[in-house]
Amino acid sequence: DGSVINTAGWANGKSEELTDVDSVAASWAAGSFAKAYSVLKDVPGYRHDADAYLALAKKSWEWLQAHPQPVTQVTASKPVDPTYDAQCRVFAAVELYDATGDAQYNQYFLKPFKASGDNVLAAWGGAGQGDAKDKAMGYLNFALQFAYLDYVESKQPTADKKVQHVLKE
């Protein structure tokens, strides 16, 4: 159905553990599968796999749209942070936009970004800062930073050139 299990692993080193689905995991899956499509679609012998990845990405996006509020796995000790959830959804939207050029994904990113006054650090609750003196984003290890990087590099003709410039600067 497009939902994604958060964790599959070992609990206490003795038994397998499968947690419930959550929206962050679905967002990461949608974004990652869309990125895999973009990378593999033109590689000889991988087109079938790429198409399958894009279908999975779209399925998870549909699940996210059907669950617009953060969904926390039942076994989590604390709920999904709504800010992080929003940032992960943006990552999925940007990767799907880059893969397909579909305006719905582009608008999912652009509308809130522009509403923030094109504020790279404050949009979607903030990207985090590294050195406060240079006002730069923190380490590139969060969904929003990946989304920004891929939007800057997007070859889609409908990518907003002004926003690309703001993000790059």
PDB file of C-alpha atoms in Angstrom:
ATOM      1  CA  ASP A   1       0.000   0.000   0.000  1.00  0.00           C
ATOM      2  CA  GLY A   2       3.035   2.311  -0.030  1.00  0.00           C
ATOM      3  CA  SER A   3       3.574   2.314   3.722  1.00  0.00           C
ATOM      4  CA  VAL A   4       7.073   1.474   4.961  1.00  0.00           C
ATOM      5  CA  ILE A   5       8.225  -0.311   8.105  1.00  0.00           C
ATOM      6  CA  ASN A   6      10.571   1.891  10.088  1.00  0.00           C
ATOM      7  CA  THR A   7      13.005  -0.721  11.396  1.00  0.00           C
ATOM      8  CA  ALA A   8      13.761  -4.361  10.871  1.00  0.00           C
ATOM      9  CA  GLY A   9      16.473  -5.578  13.191  1.00  0.00           C
ATOM     10  CA  TRP A  10      17.389  -7.248  16.426  1.00  0.00           C
ATOM     11  CA  ALA A  11      15.867  -6.159  19.706  1.00  0.00           C
ATOM     12  CA  ASN A  12      18.132  -6.737  22.695  1.00  0.00           C
ATOM     13  CA  GLY A  13      20.330  -9.014  20.567  1.00  0.00           C
ATOM     14  CA  LYS A  14      18.046 -12.001  21.117  1.00  0.00           C
ATOM     15  CA  SER A  15      14.974 -11.636  18.942  1.00  0.00           C
ATOM     16  CA  GLU A  16      13.966 -10.101  15.646  1.00  0.00           C
ATOM     17  CA  GLU A  17      12.028  -6.876  15.774  1.00  0.00           C
ATOM     18  CA  LEU A  18       9.794  -5.329  13.130  1.00  0.00           C
ATOM     19  CA  THR A  19       8.394  -1.957  14.023  1.00  0.00           C
ATOM     20  CA  ASP A  20       5.228  -0.467  12.621  1.00  0.00           C
ATOM     21  CA  VAL A  21       5.084   1.899   9.642  1.00  0.00           C
ATOM     22  CA  ASP A  22       5.789   5.594   9.931  1.00  0.00           C
ATOM     23  CA  SER A  23       5.689   8.584   7.624  1.00  0.00           C
ATOM     24  CA  VAL A  24       9.406   9.374   7.867  1.00  0.00           C
ATOM     25  CA  ALA A  25      10.310   5.903   6.607  1.00  0.00           C
ATOM     26  CA  ALA A  26       7.768   6.214   3.780  1.00  0.00           C
ATOM     27  CA  SER A  27       9.228   9.610   2.835  1.00  0.00           C
ATOM     28  CA  TRP A  28      12.786   8.307   2.767  1.00  0.00           C
ATOM     29  CA  ALA A  29      11.679   5.315   0.698  1.00  0.00           C
ATOM     30  CA  ALA A  30       9.789   7.487  -1.800  1.00  0.00           C
ATOM     31  CA  GLY A  31      12.722   9.859  -2.167  1.00  0.00           C
ATOM     32  CA  SER A  32      15.326   7.118  -2.365  1.00  0.00           C
ATOM     33  CA  PHE A  33      13.410   5.074  -4.927  1.00  0.00           C
ATOM     34  CA  ALA A  34      12.812   8.183  -7.050  1.00  0.00           C
ATOM     35  CA  LYS A  35      16.534   8.993  -6.868  1.00  0.00           C
ATOM     36  CA  ALA A  36      17.372   5.405  -7.865  1.00  0.00           C
ATOM     37  CA  TYR A  37      15.113   5.817 -10.900  1.00  0.00           C
ATOM     38  CA  SER A  38      16.899   9.039 -11.887  1.00  0.00           C
ATOM     39  CA  VAL A  39      20.304   7.408 -11.574  1.00  0.00           C
ATOM     40  CA  LEU A  40      19.478   4.103 -13.295  1.00  0.00           C
ATOM     41  CA  LYS A  41      16.918   4.958 -16.004  1.00  0.00           C
ATOM     42  CA  ASP A  42      19.533   5.532 -18.717  1.00  0.00           C
ATOM     43  CA  VAL A  43      21.928   2.753 -17.690  1.00  0.00           C
ATOM     44  CA  PRO A  44      21.757  -0.129 -20.178  1.00  0.00           C
ATOM     45  CA  GLY A  45      20.105  -3.148 -18.625  1.00  0.00           C
ATOM     46  CA  TYR A  46      18.594  -1.264 -15.679  1.00  0.00           C
ATOM     47  CA  ARG A  47      15.552   0.423 -17.220  1.00  0.00           C
ATOM     48  CA  HIS A  48      13.158  -2.248 -15.922  1.00  0.00           C
ATOM     49  CA  ASP A  49      14.552  -1.895 -12.387  1.00  0.00           C
ATOM     50  CA  ALA A  50      14.424   1.890 -12.630  1.00  0.00           C
ATOM     51  CA  ASP A  51      10.776   1.810 -13.678  1.00  0.00           C
ATOM     52  CA  ALA A  52       9.975  -0.508 -10.756  1.00  0.00           C
ATOM     53  CA  TYR A  53      11.702   1.889  -8.348  1.00  0.00           C
ATOM     54  CA  LEU A  54       9.711   4.831  -9.686  1.00  0.00           C
ATOM     55  CA  ALA A  55       6.472   2.890  -9.252  1.00  0.00           C
ATOM     56  CA  LEU A  56       7.432   2.156  -5.625  1.00  0.00           C
ATOM     57  CA  ALA A  57       8.287   5.823  -5.047  1.00  0.00           C
ATOM     58  CA  LYS A  58       4.911   6.918  -6.377  1.00  0.00           C
ATOM     59  CA  LYS A  59       3.120   4.310  -4.267  1.00  0.00           C
ATOM     60  CA  SER A  60       4.776   5.585  -1.084  1.00  0.00           C
ATOM     61  CA  TRP A  61       3.959   9.169  -2.115  1.00  0.00           C
ATOM     62  CA  GLU A  62       0.301   8.162  -2.500  1.00  0.00           C
ATOM     63  CA  TRP A  63       0.400   6.682   0.996  1.00  0.00           C
ATOM     64  CA  LEU A  64       1.926   9.909   2.335  1.00  0.00           C
ATOM     65  CA  GLN A  65      -0.799  11.964   0.658  1.00  0.00           C
ATOM     66  CA  ALA A  66      -3.432   9.720   2.239  1.00  0.00           C
ATOM     67  CA  HIS A  67      -1.725  10.322   5.633  1.00  0.00           C
ATOM     68  CA  PRO A  68      -0.907  14.060   5.638  1.00  0.00           C
ATOM     69  CA  GLN A  69      -0.190  14.199   9.388  1.00  0.00           C
ATOM     70  CA  PRO A  70       2.954  12.611  10.863  1.00  0.00           C
ATOM     71  CA  VAL A  71       2.482   8.885  11.418  1.00  0.00           C
ATOM     72  CA  THR A  72       4.476   7.443  14.295  1.00  0.00           C
ATOM     73  CA  GLN A  73       5.303   3.774  14.560  1.00  0.00           C
ATOM     74  CA  VAL A  74       3.330   2.133  17.359  1.00  0.00           C
ATOM     75  CA  THR A  75       6.495   0.850  19.058  1.00  0.00           C
ATOM     76  CA  ALA A  76       8.268   4.237  19.079  1.00  0.00           C
ATOM     77  CA  SER A  77       9.248   5.678  22.447  1.00  0.00           C
ATOM     78  CA  LYS A  78       8.412   9.185  21.199  1.00  0.00           C
ATOM     79  CA  PRO A  79       6.275  10.528  18.336  1.00  0.00           C
ATOM     80  CA  VAL A  80       7.662  11.576  14.976  1.00  0.00           C
ATOM     81  CA  ASP A  81       8.795  15.204  15.090  1.00  0.00           C
ATOM     82  CA  PRO A  82       6.408  17.135  12.801  1.00  0.00           C
ATOM     83  CA  THR A  83       9.233  19.370  11.529  1.00  0.00           C
ATOM     84  CA  TYR A  84      11.401  16.419  10.578  1.00  0.00           C
ATOM     85  CA  ASP A  85       8.392  14.684   9.033  1.00  0.00           C
ATOM     86  CA  ALA A  86       7.735  17.750   6.847  1.00  0.00           C
ATOM     87  CA  GLN A  87      11.380  17.910   5.786  1.00  0.00           C
ATOM     88  CA  CYS A  88      11.403  14.230   4.847  1.00  0.00           C
ATOM     89  CA  ARG A  89       8.245  14.700   2.774  1.00  0.00           C
ATOM     90  CA  VAL A  90       9.943  17.595   0.966  1.00  0.00           C
ATOM     91  CA  PHE A  91      12.885  15.313   0.164  1.00  0.00           C
ATOM     92  CA  ALA A  92      10.451  12.813  -1.372  1.00  0.00           C
ATOM     93  CA  ALA A  93       8.700  15.541  -3.370  1.00  0.00           C
ATOM     94  CA  VAL A  94      11.934  16.980  -4.764  1.00  0.00           C
ATOM     95  CA  GLU A  95      13.249  13.564  -5.785  1.00  0.00           C
ATOM     96  CA  LEU A  96       9.931  12.682  -7.435  1.00  0.00           C
ATOM     97  CA  TYR A  97       9.904  16.048  -9.212  1.00  0.00           C
ATOM     98  CA  ASP A  98      13.459  15.533 -10.423  1.00  0.00           C
ATOM     99  CA  ALA A  99      12.555  12.048 -11.659  1.00  0.00           C
ATOM    100  CA  THR A 100       9.283  12.947 -13.366  1.00  0.00           C
ATOM    101  CA  GLY A 101       9.019  16.699 -13.894  1.00  0.00           C
ATOM    102  CA  ASP A 102       5.473  16.474 -12.503  1.00  0.00           C
ATOM    103  CA  ALA A 103       4.243  19.895 -11.339  1.00  0.00           C
ATOM    104  CA  GLN A 104       2.494  18.521  -8.232  1.00  0.00           C
ATOM    105  CA  TYR A 105       5.855  17.572  -6.700  1.00  0.00           C
ATOM    106  CA  ASN A 106       7.459  20.870  -7.698  1.00  0.00           C
ATOM    107  CA  GLN A 107       4.613  22.851  -6.120  1.00  0.00           C
ATOM    108  CA  TYR A 108       4.780  20.746  -2.957  1.00  0.00           C
ATOM    109  CA  PHE A 109       8.325  22.078  -2.567  1.00  0.00           C
ATOM    110  CA  LEU A 110       7.944  25.605  -3.974  1.00  0.00           C
ATOM    111  CA  LYS A 111       4.750  26.798  -2.296  1.00  0.00           C
ATOM    112  CA  PRO A 112       5.959  26.499   1.336  1.00  0.00           C
ATOM    113  CA  PHE A 113       9.493  27.585   0.415  1.00  0.00           C
ATOM    114  CA  LYS A 114       8.245  30.798  -1.159  1.00  0.00           C
ATOM    115  CA  ALA A 115       5.822  31.318   1.742  1.00  0.00           C
ATOM    116  CA  SER A 116       8.861  31.337   4.063  1.00  0.00           C
ATOM    117  CA  GLY A 117      10.266  34.274   2.094  1.00  0.00           C
ATOM    118  CA  ASP A 118      12.748  31.971   0.358  1.00  0.00           C
ATOM    119  CA  ASN A 119      14.413  31.446   3.738  1.00  0.00           C
ATOM    120  CA  VAL A 120      16.692  28.448   3.289  1.00  0.00           C
ATOM    121  CA  LEU A 121      17.308  28.027   7.005  1.00  0.00           C
ATOM    122  CA  ALA A 122      13.768  28.613   8.264  1.00  0.00           C
ATOM    123  CA  ALA A 123      11.622  26.831   5.668  1.00  0.00           C
ATOM    124  CA  TRP A 124      10.032  23.673   7.087  1.00  0.00           C
ATOM    125  CA  GLY A 125      11.169  24.434  10.602  1.00  0.00           C
ATOM    126  CA  GLY A 126      14.804  25.092   9.819  1.00  0.00           C
ATOM    127  CA  ALA A 127      17.622  23.209   8.209  1.00  0.00           C
ATOM    128  CA  GLY A 128      19.987  23.665  11.109  1.00  0.00           C
ATOM    129  CA  GLN A 129      23.128  25.716  11.131  1.00  0.00           C
ATOM    130  CA  GLY A 130      26.727  24.702  11.427  1.00  0.00           C
ATOM    131  CA  ASP A 131      28.790  27.765  12.236  1.00  0.00           C
ATOM    132  CA  ALA A 132      26.477  30.565  13.403  1.00  0.00           C
ATOM    133  CA  LYS A 133      28.916  33.167  12.002  1.00  0.00           C
ATOM    134  CA  ASP A 134      28.552  32.049   8.397  1.00  0.00           C
ATOM    135  CA  LYS A 135      24.819  31.238   8.556  1.00  0.00           C
ATOM    136  CA  ALA A 136      25.468  28.043   6.592  1.00  0.00           C
ATOM    137  CA  MET A 137      23.500  24.842   6.911  1.00  0.00           C
ATOM    138  CA  GLY A 138      24.858  22.170   9.197  1.00  0.00           C
ATOM    139  CA  TYR A 139      26.298  18.923   7.951  1.00  0.00           C
ATOM    140  CA  LEU A 140      24.590  17.547   4.862  1.00  0.00           C
ATOM    141  CA  ASN A 141      23.023  14.559   6.520  1.00  0.00           C
ATOM    142  CA  PHE A 142      19.342  15.441   6.716  1.00  0.00           C
ATOM    143  CA  ALA A 143      16.516  15.058   4.241  1.00  0.00           C
ATOM    144  CA  LEU A 144      16.058  18.780   3.668  1.00  0.00           C
ATOM    145  CA  GLN A 145      19.700  19.339   2.737  1.00  0.00           C
ATOM    146  CA  PHE A 146      19.525  16.489   0.217  1.00  0.00           C
ATOM    147  CA  ALA A 147      16.344  18.016  -1.219  1.00  0.00           C
ATOM    148  CA  TYR A 148      18.022  21.413  -1.564  1.00  0.00           C
ATOM    149  CA  LEU A 149      21.070  19.953  -3.288  1.00  0.00           C
ATOM    150  CA  ASP A 150      19.013  18.003  -5.797  1.00  0.00           C
ATOM    151  CA  TYR A 151      16.698  20.938  -6.512  1.00  0.00           C
ATOM    152  CA  VAL A 152      19.738  23.107  -7.285  1.00  0.00           C
ATOM    153  CA  GLU A 153      21.015  20.443  -9.681  1.00  0.00           C
ATOM    154  CA  SER A 154      17.637  19.627 -11.242  1.00  0.00           C
ATOM    155  CA  LYS A 155      17.598  19.591 -15.028  1.00  0.00           C
ATOM    156  CA  GLN A 156      13.813  19.841 -15.148  1.00  0.00           C
ATOM    157  CA  PRO A 157      12.909  22.803 -17.377  1.00  0.00           C
ATOM    158  CA  THR A 158      10.181  23.932 -14.952  1.00  0.00           C
ATOM    159  CA  ALA A 159      12.524  24.132 -11.959  1.00  0.00           C
ATOM    160  CA  ASP A 160      12.313  27.633 -10.487  1.00  0.00           C
ATOM    161  CA  LYS A 161      15.580  29.298 -11.522  1.00  0.00           C
ATOM    162  CA  LYS A 162      15.332  31.970  -8.810  1.00  0.00           C
ATOM    163  CA  VAL A 163      14.852  29.348  -6.095  1.00  0.00           C
ATOM    164  CA  GLN A 164      17.746  27.317  -7.507  1.00  0.00           C
ATOM    165  CA  HIS A 165      19.920  30.456  -7.280  1.00  0.00           C
ATOM    166  CA  VAL A 166      18.795  31.214  -3.703  1.00  0.00           C
ATOM    167  CA  LEU A 167      19.534  27.656  -2.623  1.00  0.00           C
ATOM    168  CA  LYS A 168      22.922  27.665  -4.316  1.00  0.00           C
ATOM    169  CA  GLU A 169      23.923  30.958  -2.732  1.00  0.00           C
TER     170      GLU A 169
END
